[in-house]
Steps between C-alpha positions, in 0.01 A plus 500: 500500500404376151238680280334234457504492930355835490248392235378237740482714796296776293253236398470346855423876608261587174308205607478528866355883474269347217368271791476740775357699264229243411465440852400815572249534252322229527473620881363854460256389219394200674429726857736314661745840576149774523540914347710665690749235673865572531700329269847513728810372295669378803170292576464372198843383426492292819175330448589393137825456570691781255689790516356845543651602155264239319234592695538846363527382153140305561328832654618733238355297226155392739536951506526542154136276435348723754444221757740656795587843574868599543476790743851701620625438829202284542532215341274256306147428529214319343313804302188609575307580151135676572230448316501807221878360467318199380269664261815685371682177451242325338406788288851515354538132433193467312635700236872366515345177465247605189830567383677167549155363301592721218878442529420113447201503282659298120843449670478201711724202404328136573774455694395783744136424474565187641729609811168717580322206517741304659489775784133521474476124578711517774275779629241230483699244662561710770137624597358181657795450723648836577335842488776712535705336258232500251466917595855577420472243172260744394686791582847376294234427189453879437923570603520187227300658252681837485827357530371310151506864345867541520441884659738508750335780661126388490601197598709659810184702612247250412693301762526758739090553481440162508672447866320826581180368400555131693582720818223719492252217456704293756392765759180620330340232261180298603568124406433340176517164292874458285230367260425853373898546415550214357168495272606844419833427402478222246229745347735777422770237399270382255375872385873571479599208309252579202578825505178655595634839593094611642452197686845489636453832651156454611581196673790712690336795594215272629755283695678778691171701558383129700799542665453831609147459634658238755708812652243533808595527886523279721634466885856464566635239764813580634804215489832454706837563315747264648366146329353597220743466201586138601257313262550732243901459562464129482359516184754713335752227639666775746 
């Protein structure tokens, strides 16, 4: 075979795990697959129509946010954060993301200020007609902002936090309007783009501490395995 055959066949399998991957994420933090629930490879693979080897590659990096747990001899399963795990989560990522604020604060090209409005509008867009995609909009805003600092490594655990964060209010969070997010966003974009280092920070801080507040229990219900993953498969064109 050619390189540039293997090229093509690394691709196809890059972007099929990418989609399981997606998949599967948009599953647990929607409800769809509840704490706990087995994550079989073997299961998986069927109903989305992959190998077990891509699955893998999807779980490990679903592990590595802290949405599934990877237990030996065990398998997969959805993970089941408690609520001081939440309060330790949110706790850290208030002051990684005081420090994305200061990271940015006199640095921001128009360029980038504009793709954070771009995403913020989409955000907006998205919160008449779908809640959940208007959820993980605001979600990627914050994994958009400290990718914008160019710090691979708060950027790697600001993501990680983030997914954290959307799974413990996924199984914990009392509803709320996408109006606060998005009203909150464009107001740090603007502190950030004139360079108001207080504001900037103050806006932050105030942002995640909303978000924490919205960490309160609520009742489980309990959901069958077998169909669930086929909307979300559709979607990802699997």
């Amino acid at each position: 075979m050619t390189a540039d055959g293997h090229d093509k066949i690394r691709k196809s399998t890059v972007s099929k795990s990418d989609a399981v991957y997606r998949a599967l994420k948009r599953a647990i933090l929607d409800q769809a697959l509840a704490a706990g629930t087995k994550l079989p490879e073997d299961s998986i693979g069927e109903r989305l129509g992959v190998s077990r080897t891509i699955v893998r590659q999807a779980l490990a990096r679903l592990n590595g946010e802290g949405l599934i747990e990877l237990r030996p001899h065990k398998g997969a399963c959805v993970a089941q954060p408690s609520l001081e795990d939440g309060r330790n989560i949110f706790a850290v990522r208030r002051s990684l993301e005081a420090l994305v604020v200061d990271s940015l604060i006199g640095k921001l090209s128009p360029q980038q200020i504009r793709q954070l409005e771009a995403h913020v509008e989409a955000e907006d867009m998205a919160r008449a007609n779908d809640t959940a995609t208007s959820i993980q909009l605001a979600g990627e805003f914050h994994v958009l902002l400290a990718k914008l600092t160019e710090n691979d490594i708060l950027s790697r655990y600001v993501t990680e936090l983030v997914s954290r964060s959307s799974l413990i209010l996924s199984l914990y969070g009392r509803p709320h309007s996408p109006d606060c997010a998005v009203s909150e966003h464009r107001e740090l974009i603007t502190a950030l783009a004139m360079g108001d280092r207080d504001k900037a920070g103050a806006l932050m801080l105030h942002h995640i501490d909303a978000i924490t507040t919205r960490a309160l229990l609520k009742s489980q219900t309990e959901k069958d395995f077998p169909d669930l993953l086929a909307a979300y498969a559709r979607e990802e064109g699997l």
